[in-house]
Coordinates of C-alpha atoms in Angstrom, one line a residue:
Chain H
M1 CA 22.8 25.6 13.5
A2 CA 21.3 22.2 14.1
T3 CA 17.9 23.4 12.8
E4 CA 19.6 24.7 9.7
I5 CA 21.2 21.4 8.9
L6 CA 18.0 19.6 9.5
A7 CA 16.1 22.0 7.3
R8 CA 18.6 21.6 4.5
R9 CA 18.2 17.8 4.8
K10 CA 14.4 18.3 4.7
M11 CA 14.0 16.8 8.1
R12 CA 11.5 18.1 10.5
I13 CA 12.1 18.0 14.2
S14 CA 9.6 18.9 16.8
R15 CA 10.2 21.5 19.5
S16 CA 10.6 18.7 22.1
G17 CA 13.1 16.9 19.9
L18 CA 15.1 20.1 19.7
T19 CA 15.0 20.5 23.5
G20 CA 16.3 16.9 23.7
L21 CA 19.1 17.7 21.2
V22 CA 20.1 20.8 23.2
I23 CA 20.2 18.8 26.5
V24 CA 22.2 16.0 24.9
I25 CA 24.7 18.4 23.3
F26 CA 25.1 20.2 26.7
F27 CA 25.9 17.0 28.5
F28 CA 28.2 15.8 25.6
L29 CA 30.2 19.1 25.9
L30 CA 30.4 18.5 29.6
A31 CA 31.8 15.0 29.0
V32 CA 34.3 16.4 26.5
A33 CA 35.4 19.0 29.1
V34 CA 36.1 16.2 31.6
W35 CA 37.9 14.1 29.0
A36 CA 40.1 17.1 28.1
G37 CA 40.8 17.7 31.8
W38 CA 39.0 21.1 32.1
A39 CA 36.3 20.0 34.6
G40 CA 35.5 17.4 37.2
Q41 CA 39.2 16.6 38.0
N42 CA 38.9 17.0 41.7
W43 CA 36.2 14.3 42.2
S44 CA 38.3 12.2 44.6
A45 CA 39.8 14.8 46.8
A46 CA 38.3 14.8 50.3
D47 CA 39.3 18.3 51.3
G48 CA 36.0 19.7 52.5
E49 CA 34.1 19.3 55.7
R50 CA 31.6 16.6 56.0
W51 CA 28.1 17.2 54.6
A52 CA 28.7 20.9 53.8
S53 CA 25.6 22.7 52.5
P54 CA 25.5 24.0 48.9
G55 CA 27.1 27.4 48.6
S56 CA 29.8 29.3 46.6
T57 CA 32.6 27.0 47.6
W58 CA 30.7 23.7 47.3
W59 CA 28.1 24.2 44.6
F60 CA 26.2 21.0 45.4
G61 CA 27.6 20.6 48.9
T62 CA 29.8 17.7 50.0
N63 CA 29.3 14.1 50.9
Q64 CA 30.1 12.2 54.1
L65 CA 33.8 12.0 53.2
G66 CA 33.9 15.7 52.5
Q67 CA 34.2 15.3 48.7
D68 CA 32.8 17.9 46.3
I69 CA 29.5 16.6 45.0
F70 CA 29.5 18.9 42.0
E71 CA 32.9 17.6 40.8
R72 CA 31.7 14.1 41.3
A73 CA 28.4 14.6 39.4
V74 CA 30.3 16.3 36.5
Y75 CA 32.9 13.5 36.3
S76 CA 30.0 11.0 36.2
V77 CA 28.8 12.5 32.9
R78 CA 32.0 11.3 31.4
T79 CA 31.5 7.8 32.9
A80 CA 27.9 7.8 31.5
F81 CA 28.9 8.8 28.0
E82 CA 31.9 6.4 27.9
I83 CA 29.6 3.5 28.7
G84 CA 26.8 4.7 26.5
I85 CA 29.0 5.2 23.5
V86 CA 30.9 2.0 23.8
V87 CA 27.9 -0.2 24.5
S88 CA 25.5 1.4 22.0
L89 CA 28.1 1.3 19.1
L90 CA 29.3 -2.2 19.7
S91 CA 26.0 -3.8 20.6
T92 CA 24.3 -2.1 17.5
A93 CA 27.1 -3.2 15.3
L94 CA 27.0 -6.8 16.6
G95 CA 23.2 -6.9 16.3
A96 CA 23.2 -5.5 12.8
A97 CA 25.8 -7.9 11.6
L98 CA 24.2 -11.0 13.1
G99 CA 20.7 -9.8 12.2
A100 CA 21.7 -9.0 8.6
V101 CA 23.3 -12.4 8.1
A102 CA 20.2 -14.1 9.6
G103 CA 17.8 -12.2 7.4
W104 CA 19.9 -12.5 4.3
R105 CA 20.2 -16.3 4.8
S106 CA 16.7 -16.7 6.4
N107 CA 15.6 -20.2 7.1
T108 CA 19.1 -21.6 7.1
L109 CA 21.3 -23.0 9.8
A110 CA 23.0 -19.5 10.2
D111 CA 19.6 -17.9 10.7
G112 CA 18.5 -20.6 13.1
T113 CA 21.6 -20.3 15.2
V114 CA 21.3 -16.5 15.5
L115 CA 17.7 -16.7 16.5
W116 CA 18.4 -19.5 19.0
L117 CA 21.2 -17.6 20.6
A118 CA 19.0 -14.4 20.8
G119 CA 16.2 -16.5 22.3
V120 CA 18.4 -18.1 24.9
L121 CA 19.8 -14.7 26.0
D122 CA 16.4 -13.1 26.0
S123 CA 14.9 -15.8 28.2
I124 CA 17.4 -15.1 31.0
P125 CA 16.1 -12.3 33.3
F126 CA 18.1 -9.3 32.1
Y127 CA 19.6 -7.8 35.3
L128 CA 20.3 -11.3 36.7
F129 CA 22.3 -12.1 33.5
V130 CA 24.2 -8.8 33.5
A131 CA 25.0 -9.2 37.2
A132 CA 26.2 -12.7 36.6
V133 CA 28.5 -11.8 33.8
A134 CA 29.8 -8.7 35.7
F135 CA 30.3 -10.9 38.7
A136 CA 32.1 -13.7 36.7
L137 CA 34.4 -11.2 35.1
Q138 CA 35.0 -9.2 38.3
G139 CA 38.2 -7.3 38.4
L140 CA 38.2 -6.7 34.6
P141 CA 37.3 -3.0 34.1
W142 CA 35.3 -4.1 31.0
A143 CA 33.1 -6.7 32.7
M144 CA 30.1 -4.5 32.7
H145 CA 30.5 -3.4 29.1
V146 CA 30.8 -7.0 28.0
A147 CA 27.7 -8.0 29.9
M148 CA 25.6 -5.3 28.4
I149 CA 26.8 -5.8 24.8
A150 CA 26.2 -9.5 25.1
T151 CA 22.5 -8.9 25.9
F152 CA 21.7 -5.6 24.1
W153 CA 22.4 -6.9 20.6
T154 CA 19.4 -9.3 20.5
A155 CA 16.7 -6.6 20.0
T156 CA 18.8 -4.9 17.2
A157 CA 19.4 -8.3 15.6
R158 CA 15.7 -9.1 15.5
L159 CA 14.9 -5.8 13.9
A160 CA 17.7 -5.9 11.4
R161 CA 16.8 -9.5 10.5
A162 CA 13.2 -8.5 9.8
E163 CA 14.2 -5.4 7.8
V164 CA 16.7 -7.3 5.7
M165 CA 14.1 -10.0 4.9
K166 CA 11.8 -7.2 3.8
I167 CA 14.4 -5.4 1.7
K168 CA 15.8 -8.5 0.0
S169 CA 12.6 -9.2 -1.8
R170 CA 12.5 -5.7 -3.2
E171 CA 13.3 -5.4 -6.9
F172 CA 16.4 -3.3 -6.6
V173 CA 18.1 -6.3 -4.9
L174 CA 17.1 -8.5 -7.9
S175 CA 18.3 -5.8 -10.2
A176 CA 21.6 -5.6 -8.4
R177 CA 22.0 -9.3 -9.0
A178 CA 21.0 -8.8 -12.6
I179 CA 23.9 -6.3 -12.9
G180 CA 26.3 -8.9 -11.6
L181 CA 27.0 -8.0 -8.0
P182 CA 28.0 -10.9 -5.7
S183 CA 25.7 -11.6 -2.8
W184 CA 27.8 -10.3 0.0
L185 CA 28.3 -7.0 -1.8
I186 CA 24.6 -6.6 -2.4
L187 CA 24.1 -7.1 1.4
M188 CA 26.7 -4.5 2.2
R189 CA 26.0 -1.9 -0.5
H190 CA 22.3 -2.1 -1.0
V191 CA 20.6 -3.8 1.9
L192 CA 22.4 -2.6 5.0
P193 CA 22.4 1.1 4.0
N194 CA 18.6 0.8 3.8
T195 CA 18.4 -0.3 7.5
L196 CA 20.5 2.6 8.8
H197 CA 17.6 4.5 10.1
I198 CA 16.5 1.6 12.3
L199 CA 20.1 1.1 13.5
L200 CA 20.4 4.8 14.4
I201 CA 17.3 4.7 16.5
Q202 CA 18.3 1.4 18.1
A203 CA 21.7 2.9 18.9
S204 CA 20.1 5.9 20.7
I205 CA 17.8 3.5 22.6
S206 CA 20.6 1.3 23.7
F207 CA 22.6 4.3 24.8
V208 CA 19.9 5.2 27.3
A209 CA 19.6 1.6 28.4
A210 CA 23.3 1.3 28.9
I211 CA 23.4 4.4 31.1
K212 CA 20.5 3.2 33.2
T213 CA 21.9 -0.3 33.5
E214 CA 25.3 1.2 34.6
V215 CA 23.6 3.1 37.4
I216 CA 21.8 0.1 38.6
L217 CA 24.9 -2.2 38.5
S218 CA 27.1 0.5 40.1
F219 CA 24.5 0.8 42.8
L220 CA 24.7 -2.9 43.4
G221 CA 28.5 -2.7 43.5
L222 CA 28.9 -4.6 40.2
G223 CA 29.6 -1.6 38.0
V224 CA 32.2 1.1 37.8
Q225 CA 35.4 -0.1 39.6
D226 CA 37.7 3.0 39.3
G227 CA 36.2 6.4 39.0
V228 CA 32.8 7.6 40.0
S229 CA 29.3 7.4 38.5
W230 CA 25.8 8.4 39.4
G231 CA 25.2 4.9 40.5
L232 CA 28.0 5.0 42.9
M233 CA 26.8 8.4 44.2
L234 CA 23.4 6.9 44.8
A235 CA 24.9 4.0 46.6
E236 CA 26.7 6.3 48.9
S237 CA 23.6 8.4 49.5
T238 CA 21.7 5.5 50.9
Q239 CA 23.5 6.1 54.2
E240 CA 23.2 9.9 53.9
V241 CA 19.5 10.0 53.2
L242 CA 18.9 8.1 56.4
A243 CA 20.9 10.8 58.2
G244 CA 18.8 13.6 56.5
H245 CA 21.4 14.7 53.8
F246 CA 19.9 14.7 50.3
N247 CA 22.6 16.6 48.3
N248 CA 24.4 13.6 46.9
F249 CA 21.1 11.8 46.1
L250 CA 19.5 14.8 44.4
A251 CA 22.6 15.8 42.4
A252 CA 23.0 12.3 40.9
S253 CA 19.2 11.7 40.3
I254 CA 18.6 15.1 38.7
M255 CA 21.6 14.8 36.4
L256 CA 20.6 11.3 35.4
F257 CA 17.0 12.3 34.9
L258 CA 18.0 15.3 32.7
L259 CA 20.3 13.3 30.4
L260 CA 17.8 10.4 30.0
L261 CA 15.0 12.9 29.4
G262 CA 17.1 14.6 26.7
F263 CA 18.0 11.3 25.0
N264 CA 14.4 10.0 25.1
L265 CA 13.1 13.2 23.5
L266 CA 15.7 13.1 20.9
S267 CA 15.2 9.5 20.0
D268 CA 11.4 10.0 19.8
A269 CA 12.0 12.8 17.4
L270 CA 14.4 10.8 15.3
Q271 CA 11.9 8.0 15.2
D272 CA 9.2 10.4 14.0
S273 CA 11.3 12.0 11.4
F274 CA 12.5 8.7 9.9
D275 CA 9.0 7.2 9.8
P276 CA 7.6 7.8 6.3
K277 CA 4.1 7.3 7.5
Q278 CA 4.5 10.1 10.0
A279 CA 6.1 12.4 7.4
A280 CA 3.1 12.1 5.1
L281 CA 0.8 13.4 7.7
Chain V
M1 CA 23.4 -12.8 -38.7
N2 CA 24.5 -16.4 -38.8
Q3 CA 25.2 -16.8 -35.1
P4 CA 22.3 -15.8 -32.8
A5 CA 23.0 -13.4 -29.9
L6 CA 21.2 -15.8 -27.6
R7 CA 20.2 -19.4 -28.2
I8 CA 18.1 -21.2 -25.7
S9 CA 17.3 -24.9 -26.0
K10 CA 15.2 -27.2 -23.8
L11 CA 14.9 -24.7 -20.9
T12 CA 12.8 -26.1 -18.1
V13 CA 12.0 -24.4 -14.8
K14 CA 10.4 -26.4 -11.9
S15 CA 9.5 -25.4 -8.4
T16 CA 11.4 -27.5 -5.8
L17 CA 8.8 -26.7 -3.2
E18 CA 6.0 -28.5 -5.1
P19 CA 7.8 -31.5 -6.6
G20 CA 4.7 -33.0 -8.1
A21 CA 3.5 -29.8 -9.8
P22 CA 3.9 -29.4 -13.6
A23 CA 6.9 -27.4 -14.8
I24 CA 6.4 -23.6 -14.8
V25 CA 8.4 -23.5 -18.1
S26 CA 8.8 -26.7 -20.0
E27 CA 11.5 -27.4 -22.6
I28 CA 11.3 -24.1 -24.5
G29 CA 13.8 -23.1 -27.0
F30 CA 14.4 -20.1 -29.3
D31 CA 17.0 -18.1 -31.0
L32 CA 17.4 -14.3 -30.5
R33 CA 19.2 -12.9 -33.5
K34 CA 21.7 -10.2 -33.3
G35 CA 20.1 -6.8 -33.1
E36 CA 16.5 -8.0 -33.4
I37 CA 13.6 -7.3 -31.1
L38 CA 11.9 -10.5 -30.2
A39 CA 8.6 -10.2 -28.2
L40 CA 7.5 -12.8 -25.7
V41 CA 3.7 -12.5 -25.1
G42 CA 1.3 -14.5 -23.1
E43 CA -1.2 -14.1 -20.3
S44 CA -0.2 -13.5 -16.7
G45 CA 1.3 -16.5 -15.0
C46 CA 2.2 -18.3 -18.2
G47 CA 6.0 -18.3 -17.3
K48 CA 7.3 -15.3 -19.2
T49 CA 9.1 -13.7 -16.2
K50 CA 10.4 -17.1 -15.0
T51 CA 11.9 -17.7 -18.4
A52 CA 13.7 -14.4 -18.2
E53 CA 14.9 -14.9 -14.6
A54 CA 16.1 -18.4 -15.6
I55 CA 18.1 -17.1 -18.5
M56 CA 19.7 -14.5 -16.2
G57 CA 20.4 -17.1 -13.6
L58 CA 18.5 -15.2 -11.0
L59 CA 16.4 -18.0 -9.6
P60 CA 17.6 -19.3 -6.3
A61 CA 18.5 -23.0 -6.4
S62 CA 16.8 -23.5 -3.1
H63 CA 13.4 -22.8 -4.7
W64 CA 13.8 -23.5 -8.4
Q65 CA 15.2 -26.3 -10.4
V66 CA 16.4 -24.9 -13.8
T67 CA 17.6 -27.3 -16.5
A68 CA 18.7 -26.3 -19.9
G69 CA 20.0 -28.0 -23.0
A70 CA 22.0 -24.9 -23.7
I71 CA 21.9 -21.2 -22.9
E72 CA 24.4 -19.8 -25.5
L73 CA 25.4 -16.2 -25.4
N74 CA 27.2 -15.3 -28.6
G75 CA 28.1 -18.9 -29.1
T76 CA 29.4 -19.7 -25.6
D77 CA 27.3 -21.9 -23.5
C78 CA 26.8 -20.3 -20.1
S79 CA 24.5 -22.9 -18.5
D80 CA 27.3 -24.6 -16.6
L81 CA 29.5 -21.6 -15.9
P82 CA 30.5 -21.0 -12.3
P83 CA 28.7 -18.2 -10.4
A84 CA 31.7 -15.8 -10.6
S85 CA 32.0 -16.0 -14.4
L86 CA 28.2 -15.7 -14.7
R87 CA 28.3 -12.5 -12.6
K88 CA 30.9 -11.0 -15.1
L89 CA 28.4 -11.6 -17.9
R90 CA 25.5 -10.2 -16.1
G91 CA 25.1 -6.4 -16.6
N92 CA 27.9 -6.6 -19.1
E93 CA 27.0 -9.0 -21.9
I94 CA 23.4 -9.6 -20.8
S95 CA 21.2 -7.2 -18.9
M96 CA 17.7 -7.0 -17.6
I97 CA 15.1 -4.3 -17.0
F98 CA 12.3 -5.0 -14.5
Q99 CA 8.6 -4.4 -14.5
E100 CA 8.5 -2.0 -11.5
P101 CA 10.7 1.1 -12.0
L102 CA 9.4 2.4 -8.7
T103 CA 11.2 -0.2 -6.7
A104 CA 14.0 -1.3 -9.0
L105 CA 16.4 1.5 -7.9
D106 CA 17.9 1.6 -4.5
P107 CA 16.3 4.5 -2.6
V108 CA 19.4 5.5 -0.6
F109 CA 21.8 6.2 -3.5
S110 CA 21.6 8.8 -6.2
C111 CA 20.7 7.6 -9.7
G112 CA 24.1 8.7 -11.0
H113 CA 25.9 6.7 -8.4
Q114 CA 23.9 3.6 -9.3
V115 CA 24.5 3.9 -13.1
S116 CA 28.2 4.7 -12.7
S117 CA 28.8 1.8 -10.3
V118 CA 27.9 -0.6 -13.1
L119 CA 30.5 1.0 -15.3
R120 CA 33.1 1.0 -12.6
R121 CA 32.4 -2.7 -11.8
H122 CA 32.4 -4.1 -15.3
L123 CA 34.6 -1.8 -17.3
G124 CA 36.9 -0.9 -14.4
S125 CA 36.4 2.8 -15.2
A126 CA 37.8 5.4 -12.9
R127 CA 35.4 7.6 -11.0
N128 CA 35.6 10.6 -13.2
E129 CA 35.5 8.6 -16.4
A130 CA 32.4 6.7 -15.2
R131 CA 30.8 9.9 -14.2
D132 CA 31.2 11.4 -17.7
R133 CA 30.0 8.2 -19.4
T134 CA 27.0 8.1 -17.1
I135 CA 26.0 11.6 -17.9
K136 CA 26.4 10.9 -21.6
M137 CA 24.3 7.7 -21.1
L138 CA 21.6 9.7 -19.3
Q139 CA 21.5 12.2 -22.2
Q140 CA 21.1 9.3 -24.6
V141 CA 18.0 8.0 -22.9
G142 CA 16.4 11.4 -23.4
F143 CA 17.1 13.5 -20.3
A144 CA 17.6 17.1 -21.1
D145 CA 19.4 17.9 -17.9
P146 CA 21.5 14.8 -17.2
E147 CA 23.6 16.5 -14.5
R148 CA 20.6 17.1 -12.4
I149 CA 19.3 13.5 -12.9
F150 CA 22.8 12.3 -11.9
R151 CA 22.5 13.9 -8.5
S152 CA 18.8 13.0 -8.0
Y153 CA 17.5 10.2 -5.8
P154 CA 15.0 7.8 -7.1
H155 CA 12.1 9.2 -5.1
Q156 CA 12.6 12.6 -6.8
L157 CA 11.8 11.2 -10.2
S158 CA 8.6 10.0 -11.9
G159 CA 8.1 6.4 -13.0
G160 CA 9.0 7.0 -16.6
M161 CA 12.1 8.9 -15.6
R162 CA 13.2 6.0 -13.3
Q163 CA 12.6 3.5 -16.0
R164 CA 14.8 5.5 -18.3
V165 CA 17.5 5.5 -15.6
M166 CA 17.1 1.7 -15.5
I167 CA 17.6 1.6 -19.2
A168 CA 20.7 3.8 -18.9
M169 CA 22.0 1.4 -16.3
A170 CA 21.1 -1.8 -18.3
M171 CA 22.6 -0.4 -21.5
S172 CA 25.6 1.3 -20.1
C173 CA 28.0 -1.6 -20.9
R174 CA 26.5 -2.0 -24.4
P175 CA 25.3 -5.6 -23.8
A176 CA 24.7 -8.1 -26.6
V177 CA 21.4 -9.1 -25.1
L178 CA 18.8 -7.1 -23.1
I179 CA 15.8 -8.7 -21.4
A180 CA 13.1 -6.2 -20.8
D181 CA 10.5 -7.7 -18.5
E182 CA 7.3 -5.7 -19.1
P183 CA 9.3 -2.5 -18.9
T184 CA 6.3 -0.3 -19.4
T185 CA 3.4 -2.1 -17.7
A186 CA 3.5 0.3 -14.8
L187 CA 3.6 3.4 -17.0
D188 CA 0.9 5.4 -18.7
V189 CA 0.5 5.2 -22.5
T190 CA 2.4 8.3 -23.5
T191 CA 5.3 7.6 -21.2
Q192 CA 5.2 4.0 -22.4
A193 CA 5.8 5.2 -26.0
Q194 CA 8.6 7.5 -25.0
V195 CA 10.4 4.8 -23.0
L196 CA 10.0 2.2 -25.6
D197 CA 11.2 4.6 -28.3
Q198 CA 14.4 5.4 -26.3
L199 CA 14.9 1.7 -25.6
T200 CA 14.6 0.5 -29.2
K201 CA 16.7 3.4 -30.5
L202 CA 19.5 2.6 -28.2
G203 CA 19.2 -1.1 -29.0
R204 CA 19.6 -0.3 -32.7
E205 CA 22.5 2.0 -32.0
Y206 CA 24.4 -0.6 -29.9
G207 CA 23.3 -3.6 -31.9
T208 CA 21.7 -5.0 -28.8
A209 CA 19.2 -7.8 -29.2
I210 CA 16.2 -7.3 -27.1
L211 CA 13.9 -9.9 -25.6
L212 CA 10.7 -7.8 -24.9
I213 CA 8.4 -9.5 -22.5
T214 CA 4.9 -8.0 -22.6
H215 CA 1.2 -8.8 -22.6
D216 CA 0.4 -5.7 -24.7
L217 CA 0.0 -6.7 -28.4
G218 CA -0.1 -3.0 -29.4
V219 CA 3.5 -2.7 -28.2
V220 CA 4.4 -5.9 -30.0
A221 CA 2.9 -4.6 -33.3
Q222 CA 4.7 -1.3 -33.0
Y223 CA 8.2 -2.4 -31.9
A224 CA 8.9 -6.1 -32.3
D225 CA 10.4 -7.9 -35.3
R226 CA 9.3 -11.3 -34.3
V227 CA 7.0 -12.6 -31.7
M228 CA 6.6 -15.8 -29.6
V229 CA 3.4 -16.7 -27.9
M230 CA 3.6 -18.5 -24.6
L231 CA 0.9 -20.6 -22.9
D232 CA 1.3 -22.6 -19.7
G233 CA 5.1 -22.6 -19.9
V234 CA 5.2 -23.7 -23.6
I235 CA 5.9 -21.6 -26.6
V236 CA 2.9 -22.4 -28.9
E237 CA 3.7 -20.1 -31.8
T238 CA 6.6 -18.1 -33.2
A239 CA 6.1 -15.8 -36.2
E240 CA 7.1 -12.6 -37.9
V241 CA 5.0 -9.8 -36.4
E242 CA 3.1 -9.1 -39.6
N243 CA 2.2 -12.8 -40.1
L244 CA 1.1 -13.2 -36.6
F245 CA -1.4 -10.4 -36.8
K246 CA -2.6 -11.5 -40.3
Q247 CA -2.7 -15.2 -39.8
P248 CA -2.7 -16.3 -36.1
Q249 CA -2.2 -20.0 -36.0
H250 CA -2.8 -21.0 -32.4
P251 CA -6.2 -20.6 -30.8
C252 CA -4.5 -18.9 -27.8
T253 CA -3.0 -16.3 -30.1
R254 CA -6.4 -15.6 -31.7
Q255 CA -7.8 -15.2 -28.3
L256 CA -5.1 -12.7 -27.2
L257 CA -5.7 -10.8 -30.4
S258 CA -9.4 -10.7 -30.0
Y259 CA -9.0 -9.2 -26.5
T260 CA -6.8 -6.5 -27.9
T261 CA -8.7 -5.6 -31.1
G262 CA -12.1 -6.4 -29.9
A263 CA -12.6 -8.7 -33.0
V264 CA -14.3 -12.1 -32.6
A265 CA -11.8 -14.8 -33.2

């Protein structure tokens, strides 16, 4: 079905892009199943024996508390998607808004302020900054989200600014003014829609970045507070691996690897199909 | 015919980035009579386009200093109007067509959407009404299948077709004045003739006065009523078209003519 829609829209997608799409859709459905309460609900119950091997009862085995690793790994898909969606949507929206204003009013105070702010945020080592914000807002369930949104918007803002500056010198913008549209409406109606392809790709990139960052922060104990995530599973497994039990470690790593692989393949394919220079080849 | 559709007096355009440089357009003035086609000719860089953009109020104040004795549209001076009132005039009473039809339409919206949004904005038409009028408009600029053009995106159309969509957009509110800035420079000769025929036909029908900016004297001879010759930001000669070709007064005009006809001035 996906190929049909793409074909109708005259978009080409490579085989690897399609693989990525299938993987992402599979994980998304899994996340929906967790949200709906059909799967992964027993992630916290410690009702098995310690370090059971994978089998028909415990598909991926159990951890050192006797919790079902499969349930935990599946529930973590929900955590990953929740963070990915919230962070990528909000950081892309923030970046697009600030970047668009900066580009539209280039070489003004507004532009300078946005660039300065982005420069300052970019100059702080990324994980240090995110960790500092997450630490400062500790206790708030949204601390990690805020930290990521506060840093992820800069790349989107720079891209949006450059694209808006390019588009605003195009003749259709002049022609929109000749027709009598006010400035802000031209920005909303004619300039921003022309940057959507970039924003879509940026959103897919920050989705991946958000999931990776969540894992690292959770591993460091600054991430997910209530619930479970692949990062928390990896943190648990540091003890287990030393004792020779790899189930927790493998389950979290492989799931993370597959989802990121799928997303990277998909965003590469998106990038290719939106690039007019590639399309001409 | 007593009151001109557009009266310009002492219009000057200066760049604010180079304060010492001579004015791009200096103290020009002319009357555009109702329903006439007035050509503005001159070599590249003489200030034709800047004149048009200054009249339309499209030059950003950060880069350009525009002063005018008067810019009168149907007798009302609009040189000191606030931006909001100016926007109401633009596209409605006075419109403009640009040189590059290839980039003058927004690539992400259908042509029909772009034309009908002008109608909805200025005339407050409802969606369906604007759609019907747009299709009629597209028919009037010579499309045999206006329904298809309505749904088409700019990249699906040729240059000449896009320029006709631009004409439909500019003329949709039946403006009193249309400024056409080299509307056919980017088109081939056959398409050029078709587009100009449509444009002048619509102009006559709606009683729109057209300021036709061009450097093609062939176009001038065929379509214009009167002609102004511009050199270095100054209008050096204004004449009825016939007289200009018979008895060019200014050396610059003679030179322009000699390039076109191959005759030695």
